[in-house]
Coordinates of C-alpha atoms in Angstrom, one line a residue:
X4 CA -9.9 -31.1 12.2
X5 CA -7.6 -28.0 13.5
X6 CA -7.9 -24.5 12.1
X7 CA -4.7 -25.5 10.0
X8 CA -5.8 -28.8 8.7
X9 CA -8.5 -27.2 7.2
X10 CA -6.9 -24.0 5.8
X11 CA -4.5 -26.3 4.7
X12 CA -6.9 -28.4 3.1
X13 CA -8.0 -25.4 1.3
X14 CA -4.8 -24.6 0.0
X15 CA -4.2 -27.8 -1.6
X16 CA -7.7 -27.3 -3.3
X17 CA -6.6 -24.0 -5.4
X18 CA -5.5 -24.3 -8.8
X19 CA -4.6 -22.3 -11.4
X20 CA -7.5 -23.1 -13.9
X21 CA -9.8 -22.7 -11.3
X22 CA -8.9 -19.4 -10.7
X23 CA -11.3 -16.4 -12.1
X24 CA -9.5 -14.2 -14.5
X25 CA -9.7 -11.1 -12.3
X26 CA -7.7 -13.5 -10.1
X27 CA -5.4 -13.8 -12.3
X28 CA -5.1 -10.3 -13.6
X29 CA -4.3 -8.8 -9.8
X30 CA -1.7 -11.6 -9.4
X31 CA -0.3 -10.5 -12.3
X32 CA -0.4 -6.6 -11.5
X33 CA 0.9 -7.8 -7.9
X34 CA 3.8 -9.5 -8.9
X35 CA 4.9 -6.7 -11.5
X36 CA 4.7 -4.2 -8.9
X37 CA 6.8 -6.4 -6.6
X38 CA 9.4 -6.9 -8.4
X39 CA 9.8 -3.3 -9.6
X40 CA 10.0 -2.4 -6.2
X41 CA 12.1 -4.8 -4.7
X42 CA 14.7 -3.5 -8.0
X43 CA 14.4 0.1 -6.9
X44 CA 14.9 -1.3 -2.8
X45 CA 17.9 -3.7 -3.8
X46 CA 19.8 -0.4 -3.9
X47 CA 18.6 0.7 -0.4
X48 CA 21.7 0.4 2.9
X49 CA 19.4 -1.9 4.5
X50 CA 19.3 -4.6 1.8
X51 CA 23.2 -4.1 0.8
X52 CA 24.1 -4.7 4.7
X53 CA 21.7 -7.9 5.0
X54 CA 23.4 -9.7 2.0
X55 CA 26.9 -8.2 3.6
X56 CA 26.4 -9.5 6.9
X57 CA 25.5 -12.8 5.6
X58 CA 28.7 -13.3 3.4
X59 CA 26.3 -14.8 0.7
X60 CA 28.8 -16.8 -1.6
X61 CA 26.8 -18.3 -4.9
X62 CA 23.8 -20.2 -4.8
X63 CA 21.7 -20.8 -7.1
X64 CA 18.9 -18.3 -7.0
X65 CA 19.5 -14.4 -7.8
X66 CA 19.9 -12.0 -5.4
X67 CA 17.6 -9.0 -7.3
X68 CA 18.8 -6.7 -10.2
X69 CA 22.4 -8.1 -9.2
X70 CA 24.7 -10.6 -11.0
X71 CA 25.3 -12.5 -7.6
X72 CA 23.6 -15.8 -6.3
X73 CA 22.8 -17.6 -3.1
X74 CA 21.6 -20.0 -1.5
X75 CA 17.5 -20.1 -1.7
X76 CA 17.0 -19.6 2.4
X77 CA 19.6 -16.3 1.6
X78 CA 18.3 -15.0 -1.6
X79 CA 14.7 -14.4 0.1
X80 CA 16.2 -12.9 2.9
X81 CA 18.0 -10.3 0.8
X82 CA 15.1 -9.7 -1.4
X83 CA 12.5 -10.0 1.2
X84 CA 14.3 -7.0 2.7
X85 CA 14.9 -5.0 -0.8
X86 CA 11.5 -5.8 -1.1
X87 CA 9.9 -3.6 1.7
X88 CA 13.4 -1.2 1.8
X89 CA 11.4 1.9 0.3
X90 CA 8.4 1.2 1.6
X91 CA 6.6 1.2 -2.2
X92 CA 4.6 -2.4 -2.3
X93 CA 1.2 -3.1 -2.5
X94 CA -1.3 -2.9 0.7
X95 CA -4.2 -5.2 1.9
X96 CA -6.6 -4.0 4.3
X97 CA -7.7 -7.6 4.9
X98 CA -3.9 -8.2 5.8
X99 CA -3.5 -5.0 7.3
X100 CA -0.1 -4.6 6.0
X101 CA 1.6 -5.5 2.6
X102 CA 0.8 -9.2 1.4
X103 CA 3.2 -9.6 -1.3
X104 CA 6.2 -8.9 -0.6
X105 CA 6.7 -11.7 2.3
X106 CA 5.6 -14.3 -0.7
X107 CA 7.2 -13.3 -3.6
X108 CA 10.9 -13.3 -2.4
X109 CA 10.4 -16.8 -1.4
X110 CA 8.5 -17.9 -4.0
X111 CA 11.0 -16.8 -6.6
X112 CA 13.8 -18.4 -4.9
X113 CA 12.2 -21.8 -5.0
X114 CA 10.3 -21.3 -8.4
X115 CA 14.3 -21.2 -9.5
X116 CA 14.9 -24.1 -7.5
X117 CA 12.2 -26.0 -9.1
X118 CA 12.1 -24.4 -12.5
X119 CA 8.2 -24.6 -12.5
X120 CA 5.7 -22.4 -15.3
X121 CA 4.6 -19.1 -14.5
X122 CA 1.0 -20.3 -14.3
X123 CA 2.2 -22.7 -11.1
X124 CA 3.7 -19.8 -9.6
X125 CA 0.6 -17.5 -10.0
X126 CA -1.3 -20.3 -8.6
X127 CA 0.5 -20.4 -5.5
X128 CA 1.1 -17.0 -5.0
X129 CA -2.9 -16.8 -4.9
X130 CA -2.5 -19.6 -2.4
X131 CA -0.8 -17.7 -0.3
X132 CA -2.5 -14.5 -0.5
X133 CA -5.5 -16.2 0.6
X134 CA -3.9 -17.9 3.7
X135 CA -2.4 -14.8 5.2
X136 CA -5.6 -12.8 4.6
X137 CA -8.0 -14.8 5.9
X138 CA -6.3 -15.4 9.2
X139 CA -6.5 -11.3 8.9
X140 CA -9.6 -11.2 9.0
X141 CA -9.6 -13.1 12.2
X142 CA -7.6 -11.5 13.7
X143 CA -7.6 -7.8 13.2
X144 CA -8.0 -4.8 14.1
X145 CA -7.0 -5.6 17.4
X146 CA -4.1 -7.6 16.2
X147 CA -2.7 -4.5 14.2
X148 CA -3.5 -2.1 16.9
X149 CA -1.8 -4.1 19.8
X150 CA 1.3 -3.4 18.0
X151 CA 2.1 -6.3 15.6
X152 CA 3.5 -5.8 12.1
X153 CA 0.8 -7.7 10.2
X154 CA 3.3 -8.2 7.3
X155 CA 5.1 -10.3 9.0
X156 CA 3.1 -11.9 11.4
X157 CA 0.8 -13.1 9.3
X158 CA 2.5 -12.8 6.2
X159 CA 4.7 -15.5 7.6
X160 CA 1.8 -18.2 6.7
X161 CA 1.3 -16.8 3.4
X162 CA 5.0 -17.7 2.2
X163 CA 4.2 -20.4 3.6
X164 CA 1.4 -21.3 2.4
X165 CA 2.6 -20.2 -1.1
X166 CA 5.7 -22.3 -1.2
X167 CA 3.5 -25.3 -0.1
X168 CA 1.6 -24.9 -3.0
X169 CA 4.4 -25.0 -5.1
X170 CA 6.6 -28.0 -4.2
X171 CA 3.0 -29.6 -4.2
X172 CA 2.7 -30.9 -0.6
X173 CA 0.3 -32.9 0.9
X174 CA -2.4 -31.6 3.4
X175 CA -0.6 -33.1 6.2
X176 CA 2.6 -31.9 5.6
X177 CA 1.4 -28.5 4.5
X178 CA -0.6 -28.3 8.3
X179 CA 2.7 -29.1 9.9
X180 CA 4.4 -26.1 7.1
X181 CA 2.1 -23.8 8.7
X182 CA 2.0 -25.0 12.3
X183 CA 6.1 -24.5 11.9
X184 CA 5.2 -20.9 10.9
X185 CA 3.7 -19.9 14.1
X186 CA 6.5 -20.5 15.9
X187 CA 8.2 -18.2 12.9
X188 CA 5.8 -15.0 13.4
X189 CA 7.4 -12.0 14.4
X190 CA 7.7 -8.4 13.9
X191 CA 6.3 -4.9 16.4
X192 CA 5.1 -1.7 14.6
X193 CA 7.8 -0.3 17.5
X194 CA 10.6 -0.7 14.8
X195 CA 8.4 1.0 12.0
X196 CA 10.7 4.1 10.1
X197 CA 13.9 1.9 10.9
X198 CA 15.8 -0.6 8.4
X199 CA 14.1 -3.8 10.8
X200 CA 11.0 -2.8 9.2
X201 CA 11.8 -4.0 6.1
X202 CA 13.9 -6.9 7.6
X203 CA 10.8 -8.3 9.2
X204 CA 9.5 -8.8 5.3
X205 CA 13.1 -10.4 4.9
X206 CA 13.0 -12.8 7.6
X207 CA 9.3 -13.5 7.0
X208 CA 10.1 -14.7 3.2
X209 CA 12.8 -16.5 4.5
X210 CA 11.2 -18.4 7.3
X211 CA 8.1 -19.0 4.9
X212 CA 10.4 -20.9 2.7
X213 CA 12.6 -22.4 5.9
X214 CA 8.8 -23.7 7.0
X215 CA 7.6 -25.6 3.7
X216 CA 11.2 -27.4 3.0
X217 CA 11.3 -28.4 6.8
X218 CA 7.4 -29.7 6.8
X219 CA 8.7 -31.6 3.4
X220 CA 11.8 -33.1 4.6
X221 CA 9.7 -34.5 7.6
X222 CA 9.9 -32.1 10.6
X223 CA 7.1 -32.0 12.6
X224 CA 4.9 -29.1 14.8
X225 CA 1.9 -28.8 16.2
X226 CA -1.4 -29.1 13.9
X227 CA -3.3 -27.2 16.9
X228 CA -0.8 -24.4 17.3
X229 CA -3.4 -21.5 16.3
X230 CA -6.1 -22.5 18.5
X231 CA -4.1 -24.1 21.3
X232 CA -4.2 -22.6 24.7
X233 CA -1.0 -21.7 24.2
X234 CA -0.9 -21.0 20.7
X235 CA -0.6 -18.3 18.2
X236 CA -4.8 -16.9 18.5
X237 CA -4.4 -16.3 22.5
X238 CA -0.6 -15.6 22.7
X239 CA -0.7 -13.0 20.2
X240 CA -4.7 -11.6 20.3
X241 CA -5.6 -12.6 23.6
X242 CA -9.0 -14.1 24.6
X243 CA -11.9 -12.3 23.2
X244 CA -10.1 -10.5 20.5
X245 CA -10.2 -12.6 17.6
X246 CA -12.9 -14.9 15.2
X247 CA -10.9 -17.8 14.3
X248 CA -14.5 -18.5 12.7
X249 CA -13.7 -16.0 10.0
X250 CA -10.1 -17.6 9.0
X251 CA -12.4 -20.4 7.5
X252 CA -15.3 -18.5 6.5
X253 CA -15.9 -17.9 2.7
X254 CA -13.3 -19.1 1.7
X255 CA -12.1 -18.1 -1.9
X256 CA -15.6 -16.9 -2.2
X257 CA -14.7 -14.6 -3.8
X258 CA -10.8 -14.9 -3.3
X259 CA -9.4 -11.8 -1.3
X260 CA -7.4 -10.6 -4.2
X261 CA -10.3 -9.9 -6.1
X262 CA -12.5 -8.3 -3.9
X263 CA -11.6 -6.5 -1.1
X264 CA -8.8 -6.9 -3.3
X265 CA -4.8 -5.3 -3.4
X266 CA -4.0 -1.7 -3.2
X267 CA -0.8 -0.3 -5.3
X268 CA 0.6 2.1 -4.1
X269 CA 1.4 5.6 -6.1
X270 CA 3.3 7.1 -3.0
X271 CA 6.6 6.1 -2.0
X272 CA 5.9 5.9 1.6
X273 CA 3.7 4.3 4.2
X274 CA -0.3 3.9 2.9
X275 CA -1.6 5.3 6.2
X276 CA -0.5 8.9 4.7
X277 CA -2.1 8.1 1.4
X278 CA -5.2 9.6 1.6
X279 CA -4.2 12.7 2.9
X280 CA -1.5 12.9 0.3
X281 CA -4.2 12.5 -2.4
X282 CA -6.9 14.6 -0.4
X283 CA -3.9 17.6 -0.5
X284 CA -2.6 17.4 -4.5
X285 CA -6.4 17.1 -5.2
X286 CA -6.1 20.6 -3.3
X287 CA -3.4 22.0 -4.8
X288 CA -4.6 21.4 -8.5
X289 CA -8.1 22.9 -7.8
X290 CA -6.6 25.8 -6.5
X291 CA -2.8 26.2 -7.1
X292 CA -2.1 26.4 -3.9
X293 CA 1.5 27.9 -3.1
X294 CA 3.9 26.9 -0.4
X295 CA 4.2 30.6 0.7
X296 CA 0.1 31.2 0.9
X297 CA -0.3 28.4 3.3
X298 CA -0.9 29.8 6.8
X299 CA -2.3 26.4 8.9
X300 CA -2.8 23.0 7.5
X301 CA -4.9 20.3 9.2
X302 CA -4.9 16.8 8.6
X303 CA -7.4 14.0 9.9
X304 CA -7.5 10.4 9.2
X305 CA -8.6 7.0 11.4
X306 CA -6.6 6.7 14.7
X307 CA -5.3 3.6 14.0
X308 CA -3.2 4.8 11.1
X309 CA -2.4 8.5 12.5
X310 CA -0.7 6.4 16.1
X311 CA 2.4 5.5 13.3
X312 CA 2.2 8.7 10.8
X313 CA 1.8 11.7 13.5
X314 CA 5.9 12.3 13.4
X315 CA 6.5 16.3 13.4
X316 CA 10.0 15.8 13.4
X317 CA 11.0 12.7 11.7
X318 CA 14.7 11.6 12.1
X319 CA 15.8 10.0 9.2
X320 CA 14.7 9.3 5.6
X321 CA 12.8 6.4 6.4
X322 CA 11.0 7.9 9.5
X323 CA 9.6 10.9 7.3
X324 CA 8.0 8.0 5.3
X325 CA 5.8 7.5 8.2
X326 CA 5.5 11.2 8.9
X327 CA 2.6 12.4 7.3
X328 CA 4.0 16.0 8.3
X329 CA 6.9 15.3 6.3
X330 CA 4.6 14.0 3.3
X331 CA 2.1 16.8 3.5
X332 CA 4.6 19.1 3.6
X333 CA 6.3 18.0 0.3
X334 CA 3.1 17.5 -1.7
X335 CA 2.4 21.2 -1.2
X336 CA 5.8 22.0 -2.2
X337 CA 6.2 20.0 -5.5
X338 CA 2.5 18.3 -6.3
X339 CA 4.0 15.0 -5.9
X340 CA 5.7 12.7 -3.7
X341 CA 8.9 11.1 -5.1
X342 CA 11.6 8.3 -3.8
X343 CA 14.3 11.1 -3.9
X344 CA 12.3 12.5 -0.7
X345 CA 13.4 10.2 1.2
X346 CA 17.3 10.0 0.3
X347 CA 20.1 11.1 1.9
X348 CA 19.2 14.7 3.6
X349 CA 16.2 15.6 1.8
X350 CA 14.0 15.1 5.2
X351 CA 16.2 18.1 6.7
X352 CA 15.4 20.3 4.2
X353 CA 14.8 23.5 5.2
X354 CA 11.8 24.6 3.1
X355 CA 10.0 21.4 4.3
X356 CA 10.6 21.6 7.7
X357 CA 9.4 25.0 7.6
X358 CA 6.1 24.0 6.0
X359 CA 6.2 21.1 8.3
X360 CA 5.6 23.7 11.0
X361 CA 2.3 24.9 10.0
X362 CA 0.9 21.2 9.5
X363 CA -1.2 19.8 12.5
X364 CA -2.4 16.3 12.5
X365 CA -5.1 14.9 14.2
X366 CA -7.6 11.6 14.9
X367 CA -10.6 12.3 12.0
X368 CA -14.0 12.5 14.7
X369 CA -16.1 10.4 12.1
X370 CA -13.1 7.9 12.0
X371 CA -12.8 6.0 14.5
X372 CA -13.7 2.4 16.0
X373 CA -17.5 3.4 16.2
X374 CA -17.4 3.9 12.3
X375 CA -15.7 0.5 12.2
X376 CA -18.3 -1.1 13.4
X377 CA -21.0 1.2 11.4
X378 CA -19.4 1.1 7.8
X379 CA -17.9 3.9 8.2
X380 CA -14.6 4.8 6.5
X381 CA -11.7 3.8 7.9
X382 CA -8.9 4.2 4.8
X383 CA -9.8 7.6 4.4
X384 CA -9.0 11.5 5.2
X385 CA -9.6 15.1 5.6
X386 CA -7.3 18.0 5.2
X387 CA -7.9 21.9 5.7
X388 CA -5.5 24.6 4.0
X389 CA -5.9 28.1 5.7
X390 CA -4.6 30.6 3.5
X391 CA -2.7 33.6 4.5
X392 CA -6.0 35.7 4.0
X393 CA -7.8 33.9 5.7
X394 CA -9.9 31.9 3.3
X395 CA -10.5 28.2 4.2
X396 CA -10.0 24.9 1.7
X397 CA -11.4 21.6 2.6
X398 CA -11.0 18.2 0.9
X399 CA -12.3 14.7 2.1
X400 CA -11.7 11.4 0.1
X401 CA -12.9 7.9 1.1
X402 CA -9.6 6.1 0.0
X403 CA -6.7 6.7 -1.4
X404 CA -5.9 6.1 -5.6
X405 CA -5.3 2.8 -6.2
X406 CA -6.8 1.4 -3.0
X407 CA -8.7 -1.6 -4.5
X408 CA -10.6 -2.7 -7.7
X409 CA -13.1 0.1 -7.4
X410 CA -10.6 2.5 -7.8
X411 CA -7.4 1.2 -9.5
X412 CA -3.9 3.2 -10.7
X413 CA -4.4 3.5 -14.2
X414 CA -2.5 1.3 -16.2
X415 CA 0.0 4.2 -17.4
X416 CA 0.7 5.0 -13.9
X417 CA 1.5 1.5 -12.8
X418 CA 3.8 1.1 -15.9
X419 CA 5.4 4.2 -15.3
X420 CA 6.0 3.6 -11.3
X421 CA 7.3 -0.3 -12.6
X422 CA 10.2 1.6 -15.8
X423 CA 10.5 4.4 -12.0
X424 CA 11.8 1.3 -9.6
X425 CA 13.2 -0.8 -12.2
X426 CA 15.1 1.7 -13.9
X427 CA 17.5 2.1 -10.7
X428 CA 18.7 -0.9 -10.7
X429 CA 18.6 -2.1 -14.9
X430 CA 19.2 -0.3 -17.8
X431 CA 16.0 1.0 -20.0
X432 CA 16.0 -1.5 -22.6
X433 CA 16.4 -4.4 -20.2
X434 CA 13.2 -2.8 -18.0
X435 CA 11.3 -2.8 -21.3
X436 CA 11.7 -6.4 -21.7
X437 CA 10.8 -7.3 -18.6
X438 CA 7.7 -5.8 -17.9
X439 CA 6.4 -7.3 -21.3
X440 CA 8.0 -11.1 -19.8
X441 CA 5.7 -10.0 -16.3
X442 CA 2.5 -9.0 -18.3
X443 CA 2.7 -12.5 -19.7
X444 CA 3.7 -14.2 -17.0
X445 CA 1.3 -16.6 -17.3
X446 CA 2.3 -17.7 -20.6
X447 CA 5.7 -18.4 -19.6
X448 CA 7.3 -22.5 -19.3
X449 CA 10.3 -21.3 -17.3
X450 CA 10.7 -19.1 -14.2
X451 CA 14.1 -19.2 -14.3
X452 CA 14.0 -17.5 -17.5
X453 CA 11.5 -15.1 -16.0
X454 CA 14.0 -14.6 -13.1
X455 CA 17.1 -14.0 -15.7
X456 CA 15.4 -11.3 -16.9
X457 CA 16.1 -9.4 -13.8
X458 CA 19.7 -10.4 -13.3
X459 CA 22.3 -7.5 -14.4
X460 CA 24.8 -8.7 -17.2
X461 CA 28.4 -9.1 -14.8
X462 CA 30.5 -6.1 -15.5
X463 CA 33.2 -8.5 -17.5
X464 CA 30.6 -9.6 -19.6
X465 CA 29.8 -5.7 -19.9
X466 CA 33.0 -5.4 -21.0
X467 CA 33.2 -7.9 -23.5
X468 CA 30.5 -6.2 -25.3
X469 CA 31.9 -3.0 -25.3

């Protein structure tokens, strides 16, 4: 039996009663988060031009926090890209990139299609989380350090996977879903703090969903295509830099999603500047540090995640998300870091660049591949303030807020971030409703009615009313 036979044979064994309840309860806290940030992203230039450029003309699955609709391959591909526009969804260092925004764009397209119960759609969602994790763990780091974007290289099996699970295909036909998907994997970190960041989610959830309806109306690939000589493990690792042992090992035992588990995140910006985001506010609330006091900052973290965030002088909005400069910089200034950062002009501002100036970033010494391999943290980071007389503050933190089940956003904070996003694209009332309808997800015998809850009323109909 291939690698794929067997993961796919794993696959078909999940099902929703089987699942644990923390299971459950991170799906649920996933998908909520999603789709409050793909509302907030559906506003973004780089969602509005994918759904422009494809001339999407009705369909019948939603394009987000829109009155429009298109055809299911479309629909994921616009909201697969509003998805990851800002940046905002949830992280998985098992994935080593965000796991569910390339499943839950597809998944919601063809959980319309089908009109299946929310506890289905939990069921494969967990499916698919599972299936693009686990072949991270066989894969990375080297995977993420050679210059792939995780998120879509691997995410690519997860949609898969995912949408698999919920037409309810076969093992046979699921192996050939996921053998198609190799040949779908794509995406280089090169692009990162462009709009084809974000469109590698889009494309991902789209080619997730192409995969599974090909594999079920009969098209055939390769069952062999990870471990083949020529297949995805040695074309895209190399020999010696992978364990397609660990793809297979454990096995929902426990499932990734509980433990080492999701990360939300509470910054609107790439994870890798997390921690020293968090190590500075915990700074400037100790000791109410002021922009004009600070003579020198210094900033470590792991290698791997300062060779995308070291960017003293980001060019756009979206690069100062990866600038952790640029983040720094603004958490000094305002004790927070907010979407509005990252809009129009704001990374020219003078007042940040300034502070910008004064911010040095470095590798962290105790960081790198050697603590790998010794336990040692790798999600984590140090930052120094020099003052302007001279005194010396120092903070270190292990991960970032909300970096896993050991140390979760509070529950106000993720409601608050959810009314944040959704509120941008729906009005209060309708955000409201929704989140209740998300909370309950599982409770629910109708995903279209889930997914009419994030539909804006057409302005006629507005109209009407009025």
């Amino acid at each position: 039996m291939t690698i794929i036979e067997s993961i796919a044979e794993r696959i078909g064994a999940i099902r929703y009663d089987g699942l644990p309840s923390e299971a459950v309860h991170w799906a649920k806290v996933a998908i909520l988060d999603t789709v409050g940030v793909t509302l907030a992203g559906t506003r973004e230039p780089c969602a509005q031009i994918v759904e422009r450029v494809l001339a999407t003309s009705g369909g019948e699955c939603l394009i987000f926090g829109t009155d429009r609709r298109a055809a299911p391959l479309d629909a994921a591909l616009v909201n697969g890209t509003a998805s990851h526009a800002l940046d905002f969804d949830d992280v998985s260092n098992s994935l080593g990139g965000h796991p569910s925004a390339p499943i839950l764009p597809a998944l919601f397209a063809l959980a319309e299609t089908l009109d299946c119960d929310g506890r289905a759609f939990i069921g494969a969602y967990v499916a698919g989380f599972e299936t693009e994790t686990r072949i991270g763990r066989g894969v990375h780091f080297h995977h993420y350090e050679k210059g792939w974007h995780p998120t879509a290289t691997l995410g690519v099996f997860g949609a898969t996977a995912a949408c698999c699970h919920l037409i309810g295909l076969d093992q046979a036909r699921t192996a050939q879903a996921l053998a198609i998907a190799a040949s779908l994997a794509s995406g280089i970190k090169a692009n990162f703090g462009t709009m084809t960041k974000p469109l590698h989610v889009g494309h991902t959830a789209r080619n997730g969903l192409f995969a599974a309806l090909l594999a079920r109306d009969g098209f055939t690939a390769n069952p062999g295509a990870l471990e083949h000589k020529q297949g995805f493990l040695l074309v895209f690792n190399g020999a010696g830099n992978f364990d397609a042992d660990a793809i297979l090992k454990d096995w929902g035992q426990p499932y990734d999603i509980v433990r080492p588990g999701l990360a939300i995140k509470q910054h609107p910006c790439c994870g890798s500047t997390h921690p020293a985001i968090d190590a500075m506010l915990l700074l400037r609330a100790e000791h109410e540090i002021r922009p004009e006091r600070v003579a020198r900052i210094d900033s470590w973290t792991h290698p791997r995640r300062l060779a995308h965030t070291d960017r003293p002088e980001p060019q756009s909005g979206l690069d100062a998300k990866f600038s952790v400069q640029y983040c720094l910089a603004r958490a000094v200034m305002q004790g927070q870091i907010r979407l509005e950062d990252f809009e129009g002009d704001a990374f020219r501002d003078a007042a940040a660049r300034g502070l910008m100036q004064r911010v040095h970033a470095a590798p962290h010494p105790d960081m790198g591949p050697q603590g790998d391999k010794t336990g040692g943290e790798h999600l984590g980071a140090e930052v120094r303030v020099t003052l302007d007389d001279g005194r010396v503050l120092a903070k270190r933190v292990g991960a970032a807020l909300g970096r896993g089940p050991d140390n979760p956003l509070p529950a106000d904070a993720l409601a608050g971030k959810f009314a944040n996003c959704a509120g941008r694209a729906l009005p209060v009332a309708q955000v409201e409703r929704l989140q209740q309808i998300l909370s309950r997800l599982d409770e629910s015998d109708s995903m279209r009615a889930v997914v009419a809850a994030i539909a804006v009323e057409a302005p006629e109909r507005l109209a009407r009313r009025a």
